[in-house]
C-alpha positions as a printed Julia matrix, in Angstrom:
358×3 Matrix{Float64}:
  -5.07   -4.38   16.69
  -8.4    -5.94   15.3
  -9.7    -5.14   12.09
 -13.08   -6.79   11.04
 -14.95   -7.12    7.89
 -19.13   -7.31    8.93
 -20.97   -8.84    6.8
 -23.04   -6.35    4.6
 -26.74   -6.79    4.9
 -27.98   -5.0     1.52
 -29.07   -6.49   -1.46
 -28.61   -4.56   -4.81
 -31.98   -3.54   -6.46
 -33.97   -5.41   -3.94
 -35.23   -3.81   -0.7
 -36.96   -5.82    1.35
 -38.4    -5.76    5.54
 -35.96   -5.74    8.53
 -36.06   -8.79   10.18
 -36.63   -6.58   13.74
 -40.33   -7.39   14.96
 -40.08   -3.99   16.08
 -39.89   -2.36   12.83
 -42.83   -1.93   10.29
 -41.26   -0.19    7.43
 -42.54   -0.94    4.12
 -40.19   -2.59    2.01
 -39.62    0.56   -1.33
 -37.96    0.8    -4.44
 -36.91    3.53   -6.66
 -36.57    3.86  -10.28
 -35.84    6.8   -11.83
 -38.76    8.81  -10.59
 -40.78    6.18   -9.63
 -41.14    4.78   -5.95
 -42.97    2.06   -4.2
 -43.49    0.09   -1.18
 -44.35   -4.01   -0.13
 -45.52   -4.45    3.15
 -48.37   -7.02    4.66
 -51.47   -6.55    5.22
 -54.96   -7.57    5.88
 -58.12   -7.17    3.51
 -58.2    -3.07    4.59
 -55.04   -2.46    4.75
 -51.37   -3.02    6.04
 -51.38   -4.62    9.57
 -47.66   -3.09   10.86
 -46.36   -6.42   10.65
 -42.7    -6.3     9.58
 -42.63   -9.35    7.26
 -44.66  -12.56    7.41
 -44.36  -15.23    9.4
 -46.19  -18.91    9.45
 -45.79  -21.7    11.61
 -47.72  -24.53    9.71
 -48.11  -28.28    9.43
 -47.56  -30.38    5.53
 -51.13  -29.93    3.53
 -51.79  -26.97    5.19
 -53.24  -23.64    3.26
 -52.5   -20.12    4.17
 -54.66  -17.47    3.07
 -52.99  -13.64    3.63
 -52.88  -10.32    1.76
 -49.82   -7.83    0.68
 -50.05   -4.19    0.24
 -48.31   -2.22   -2.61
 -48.36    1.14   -2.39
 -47.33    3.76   -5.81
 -45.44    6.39   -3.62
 -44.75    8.72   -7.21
 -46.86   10.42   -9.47
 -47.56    8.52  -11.96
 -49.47    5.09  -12.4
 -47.46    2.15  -12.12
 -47.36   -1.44  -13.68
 -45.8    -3.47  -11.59
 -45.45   -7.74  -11.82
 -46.19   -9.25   -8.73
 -44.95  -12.56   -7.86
 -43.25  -14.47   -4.4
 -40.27  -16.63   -4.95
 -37.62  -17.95   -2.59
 -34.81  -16.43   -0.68
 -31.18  -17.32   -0.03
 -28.6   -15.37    1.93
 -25.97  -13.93    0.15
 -22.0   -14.78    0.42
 -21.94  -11.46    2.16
 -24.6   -11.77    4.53
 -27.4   -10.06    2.74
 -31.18  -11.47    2.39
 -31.25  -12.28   -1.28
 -34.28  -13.46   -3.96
 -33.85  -15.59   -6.5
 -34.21  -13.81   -9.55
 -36.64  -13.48  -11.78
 -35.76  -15.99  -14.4
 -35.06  -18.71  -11.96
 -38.09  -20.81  -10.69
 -38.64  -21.13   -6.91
 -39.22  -24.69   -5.35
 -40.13  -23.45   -2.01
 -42.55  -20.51   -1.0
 -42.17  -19.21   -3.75
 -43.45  -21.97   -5.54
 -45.97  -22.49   -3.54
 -47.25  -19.3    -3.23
 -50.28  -17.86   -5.65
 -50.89  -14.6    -6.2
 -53.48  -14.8    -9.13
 -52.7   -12.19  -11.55
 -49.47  -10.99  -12.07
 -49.61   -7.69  -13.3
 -50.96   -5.32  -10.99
 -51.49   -1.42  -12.24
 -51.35    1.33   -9.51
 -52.57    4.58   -9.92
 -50.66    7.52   -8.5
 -50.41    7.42   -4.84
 -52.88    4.92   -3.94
 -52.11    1.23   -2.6
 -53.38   -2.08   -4.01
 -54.36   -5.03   -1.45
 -53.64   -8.06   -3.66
 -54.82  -11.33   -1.68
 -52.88  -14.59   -1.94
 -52.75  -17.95   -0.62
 -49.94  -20.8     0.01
 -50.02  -24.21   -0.47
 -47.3   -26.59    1.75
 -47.28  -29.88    0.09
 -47.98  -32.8     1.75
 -44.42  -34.2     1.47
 -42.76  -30.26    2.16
 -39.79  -31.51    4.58
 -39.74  -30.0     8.07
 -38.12  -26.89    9.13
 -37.66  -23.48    7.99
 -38.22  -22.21    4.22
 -38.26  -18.41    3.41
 -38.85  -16.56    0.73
 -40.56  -12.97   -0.49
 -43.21  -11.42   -1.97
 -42.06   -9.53   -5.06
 -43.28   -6.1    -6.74
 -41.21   -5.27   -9.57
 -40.36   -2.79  -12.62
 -38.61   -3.79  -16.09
 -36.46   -0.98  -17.19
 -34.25   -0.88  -20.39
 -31.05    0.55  -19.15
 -27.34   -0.04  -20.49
 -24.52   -1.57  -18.71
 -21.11   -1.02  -18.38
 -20.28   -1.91  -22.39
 -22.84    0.75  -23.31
 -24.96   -2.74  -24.34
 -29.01   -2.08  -23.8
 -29.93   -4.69  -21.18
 -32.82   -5.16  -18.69
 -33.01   -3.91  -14.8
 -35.2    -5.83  -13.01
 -36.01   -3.43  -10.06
 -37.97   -5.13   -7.05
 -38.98   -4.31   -3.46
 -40.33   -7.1    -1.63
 -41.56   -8.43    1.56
 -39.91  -11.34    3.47
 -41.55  -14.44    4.07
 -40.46  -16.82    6.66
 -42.19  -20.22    7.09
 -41.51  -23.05    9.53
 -43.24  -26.56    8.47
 -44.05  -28.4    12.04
 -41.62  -31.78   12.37
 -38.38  -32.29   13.81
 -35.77  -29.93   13.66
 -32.2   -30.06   13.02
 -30.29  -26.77   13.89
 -25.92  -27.52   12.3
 -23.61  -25.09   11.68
 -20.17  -26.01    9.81
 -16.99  -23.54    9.47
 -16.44  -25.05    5.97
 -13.01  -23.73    4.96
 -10.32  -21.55    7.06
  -7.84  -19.5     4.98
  -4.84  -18.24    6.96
  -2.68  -15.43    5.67
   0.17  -13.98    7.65
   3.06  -10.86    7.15
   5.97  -11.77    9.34
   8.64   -8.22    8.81
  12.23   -9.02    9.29
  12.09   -6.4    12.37
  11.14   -8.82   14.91
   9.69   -5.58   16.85
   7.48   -4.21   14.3
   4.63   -7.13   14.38
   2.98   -9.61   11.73
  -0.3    -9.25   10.03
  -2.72  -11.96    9.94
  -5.69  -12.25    8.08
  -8.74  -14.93    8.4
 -11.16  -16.02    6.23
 -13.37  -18.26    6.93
 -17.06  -19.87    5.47
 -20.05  -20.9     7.67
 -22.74  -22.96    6.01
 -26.16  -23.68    7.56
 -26.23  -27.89    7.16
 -29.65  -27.64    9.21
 -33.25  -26.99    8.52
 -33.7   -24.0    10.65
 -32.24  -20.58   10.62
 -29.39  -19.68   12.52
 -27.6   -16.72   13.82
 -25.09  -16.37   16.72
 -21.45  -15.06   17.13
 -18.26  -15.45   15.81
 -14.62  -15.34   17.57
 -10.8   -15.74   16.65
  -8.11  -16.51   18.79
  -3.69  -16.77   17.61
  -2.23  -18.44   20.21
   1.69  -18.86   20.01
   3.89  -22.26   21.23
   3.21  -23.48   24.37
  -0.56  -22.25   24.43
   0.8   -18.87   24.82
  -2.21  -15.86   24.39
  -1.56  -13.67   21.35
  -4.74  -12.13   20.39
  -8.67  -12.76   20.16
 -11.36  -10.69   18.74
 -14.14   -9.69   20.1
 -17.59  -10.82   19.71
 -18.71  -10.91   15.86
 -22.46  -10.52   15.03
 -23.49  -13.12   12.72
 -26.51  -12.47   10.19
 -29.27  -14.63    9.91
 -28.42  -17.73    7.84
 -30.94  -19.67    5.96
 -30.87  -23.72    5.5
 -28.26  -24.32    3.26
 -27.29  -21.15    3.04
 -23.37  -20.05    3.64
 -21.43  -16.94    4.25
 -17.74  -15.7     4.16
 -16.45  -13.72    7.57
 -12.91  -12.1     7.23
 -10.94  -10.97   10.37
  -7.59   -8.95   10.39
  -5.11   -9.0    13.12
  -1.95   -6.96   13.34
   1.19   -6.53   15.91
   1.64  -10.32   16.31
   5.09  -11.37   17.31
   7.13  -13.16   15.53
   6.7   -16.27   17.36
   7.24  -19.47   15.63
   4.4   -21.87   14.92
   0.7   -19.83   15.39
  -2.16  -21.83   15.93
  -5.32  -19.69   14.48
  -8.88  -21.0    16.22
 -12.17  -20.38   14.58
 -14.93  -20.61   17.64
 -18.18  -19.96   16.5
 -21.65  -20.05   19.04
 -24.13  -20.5    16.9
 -27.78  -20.19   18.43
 -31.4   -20.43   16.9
 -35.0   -19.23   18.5
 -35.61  -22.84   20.0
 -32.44  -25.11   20.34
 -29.26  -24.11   22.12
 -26.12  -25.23   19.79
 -22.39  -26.69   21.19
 -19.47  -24.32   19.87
 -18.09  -24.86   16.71
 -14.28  -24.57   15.96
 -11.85  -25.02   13.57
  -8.0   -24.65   13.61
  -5.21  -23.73   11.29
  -1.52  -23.4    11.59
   0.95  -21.03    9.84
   4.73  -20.29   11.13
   6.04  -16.55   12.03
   9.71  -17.23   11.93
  11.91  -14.32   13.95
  14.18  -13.68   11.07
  16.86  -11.59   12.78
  17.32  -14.35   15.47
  17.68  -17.12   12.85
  19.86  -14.86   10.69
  22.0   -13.92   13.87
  22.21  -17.76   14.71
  23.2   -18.72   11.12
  25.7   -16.17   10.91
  27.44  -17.61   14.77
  27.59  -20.8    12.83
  28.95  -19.82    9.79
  31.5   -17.75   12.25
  32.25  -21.33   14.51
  32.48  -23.28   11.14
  35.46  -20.73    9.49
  37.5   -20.62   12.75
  37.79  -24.29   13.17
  38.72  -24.99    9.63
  41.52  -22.24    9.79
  42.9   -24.48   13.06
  43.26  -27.2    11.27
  46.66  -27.04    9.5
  48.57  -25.52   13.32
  46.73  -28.93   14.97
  48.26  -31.0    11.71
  51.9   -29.07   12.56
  51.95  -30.04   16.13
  50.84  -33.7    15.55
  53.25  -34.46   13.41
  55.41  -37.81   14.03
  59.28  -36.98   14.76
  61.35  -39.16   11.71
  62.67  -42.78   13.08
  66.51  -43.09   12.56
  68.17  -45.04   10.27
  68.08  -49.13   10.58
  70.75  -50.67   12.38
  72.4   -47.39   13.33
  72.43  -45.86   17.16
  72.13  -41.94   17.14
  75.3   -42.08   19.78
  77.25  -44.36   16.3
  75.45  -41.61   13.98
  77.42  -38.54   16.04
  80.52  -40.68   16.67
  80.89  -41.45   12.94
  80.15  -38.04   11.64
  82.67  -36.48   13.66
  85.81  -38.99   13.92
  88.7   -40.4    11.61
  90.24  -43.77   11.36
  92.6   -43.05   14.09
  89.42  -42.76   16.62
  87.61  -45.53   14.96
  90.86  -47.89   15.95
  90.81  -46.85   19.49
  87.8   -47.65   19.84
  87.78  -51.28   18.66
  90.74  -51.54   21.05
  88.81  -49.94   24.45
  85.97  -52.77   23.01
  88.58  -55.47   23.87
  90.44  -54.88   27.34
């Protein structure tokens, strides 16, 4: 049995556009009884575009407008601002926060003022423009447009703090040059359960980390395959969809098997297709090892040679008995003259040195 941890797309207090071109959703954002919406647009309005999307060359300006729209009843304040993205550990499409300073889109993205007021359920167009520097390097740089509320809340401590609550639209720009698409499974962690009933099945669990070493985004699928000694088939997942990942970017993929036999030395294989909009990509792989001893076998075989071991030392003193040397009789003495003296007097000892010379 397979048991598979997906990576999880969302992104606390930040909603932003699927990535689907299909999809037109404005990106919203609720606090308390507030609500609002990012989405792009032109001059009159939004243009059901589901995030934005520039193919440009270095020096280049882009002039484009977002929509933010006050879905509550009130007016709303909100500070509007892009920055850059980054995906998450987990997968997700994350923004850099507010305190941090972009040095991509983000930074080179204008949005003139950056308070915006809007009154109760009406939208504001705000125009903006962005800059790629001459020297920008080639490839893919992303990054959102950002409509956001400060809120004083408390945290867990019960200390006042302040929640930065943002909805935002995606921005995904690709600066003309060459491009190269790598993918790298960056560390493999192997865990594995072996029970003493040889019958009842191991446990495995994988971790393992992608990173995007490229300058364009990748996506693709992900695979795992225990193969026992000799090559011998044990398991393989199926088919994992990877999220998008952004340059330099990485994420952590965890994968559970169960009911593996106890079969020695496992070899665990990471095989990863990666794949991009433009360039087909080799396989990547990785391997780790980890041993599944059958512990009633090698306690059964211990236990025949602790068996073999106490039987031939108990033979050893009945071999010793029945090797031992008969005792040589005394020098200069016959056993024939040992009987014959042992059993006669003088008178026989006589007769016999007569008999010696007829």
């Amino acid at each position: 049995m397979i048991h598979r941890s997906l990576p999880a797309l969302a992104v606390a207090l930040i909603a932003v556009l699927s990535s689907s071109p299909g999809h037109a959703a404005p990106a919203a954002s609720r606090a308390a009884d507030i609500t609002w919406a990012v989405q792009p647009s032109s001059a009159s309005g939004p243009t059901g575009r589901s995030y934005f999307a520039y193919d440009a060359s270095p020096g280049q300006r882009i002039d484009d407008h977002v929509a933010i729209t006050n879905l509550g009843s009130t007016p709303l304040t909100l500070t509007v601002y892009a920055t850059d993205a980054f995906t998450t550990i987990d997968g997700g499409f994350g923004l850099l926060p507010a305190s941090q300073p972009p040095t991509g889109p983000g930074a080179w993205t204008s949005v003139g003022s950056r308070t915006r007021t809007v009154p109760a359920g009406q939208r504001v167009v705000v125009p903006f423009h962005l800059d790629v520097p001459a020297n920008a390097t080639p490839g893919d740089h992303s990054g959102g447009l950002v409509a956001s509320v400060t809120a004083v809340g408390t945290d867990a401590g019960g200390q006042r703090v302040n929640l930065d609550r943002r909805a935002a639209a995606r921005i995904y720009l690709r600066v003309a040059g060459p491009l190269h698409p790598s993918l790298q499974v960056e560390t493999l962690r192997v865990t594995h359960h072996n029970p003493l009933n040889p019958f009842g099945g191991g446990t495995m669990t994988i971790r393992y980390q992608l990173r995007n070493t490229g300058n364009v985004r990748i996506g693709g699928t992900g695979q795992v395959a225990v193969t026992g000694p000799l090559g011998w088939s044990l398991a393989r997942t199926g088919n994992l969809e990877l999220p998008e990942l952004l340059p330099g970017s990485a994420i952590e993929v965890r994968e559970r098997v169960t009911g593996l036999p106890a079969a020695g030395r496992l070899t665990v294989a990471v095989l990863v297709e990666p794949s991009t909009m433009d360039v087909p990509l080799p396989r990547v792989t990785r391997t780790s090892g980890v041993w599944a001893p059958p512990w009633l076998l090698v306690a059964a075989l211990a236990l025949l040679g602790v068996v073999a071991v106490v039987r031939r030392i108990r033979r050893r003193p009945a071999r010793r008995a029945a090797d031992a040397p008969v005792p040589a009789p005394e020098a200069g003495r016959t056993a024939p003259e040992a009987a014959k003296t042992g059993s006669g007097g003088p008178g026989s000892e006589a007769v016999a040195a007569t008999d010696g010379r007829v």
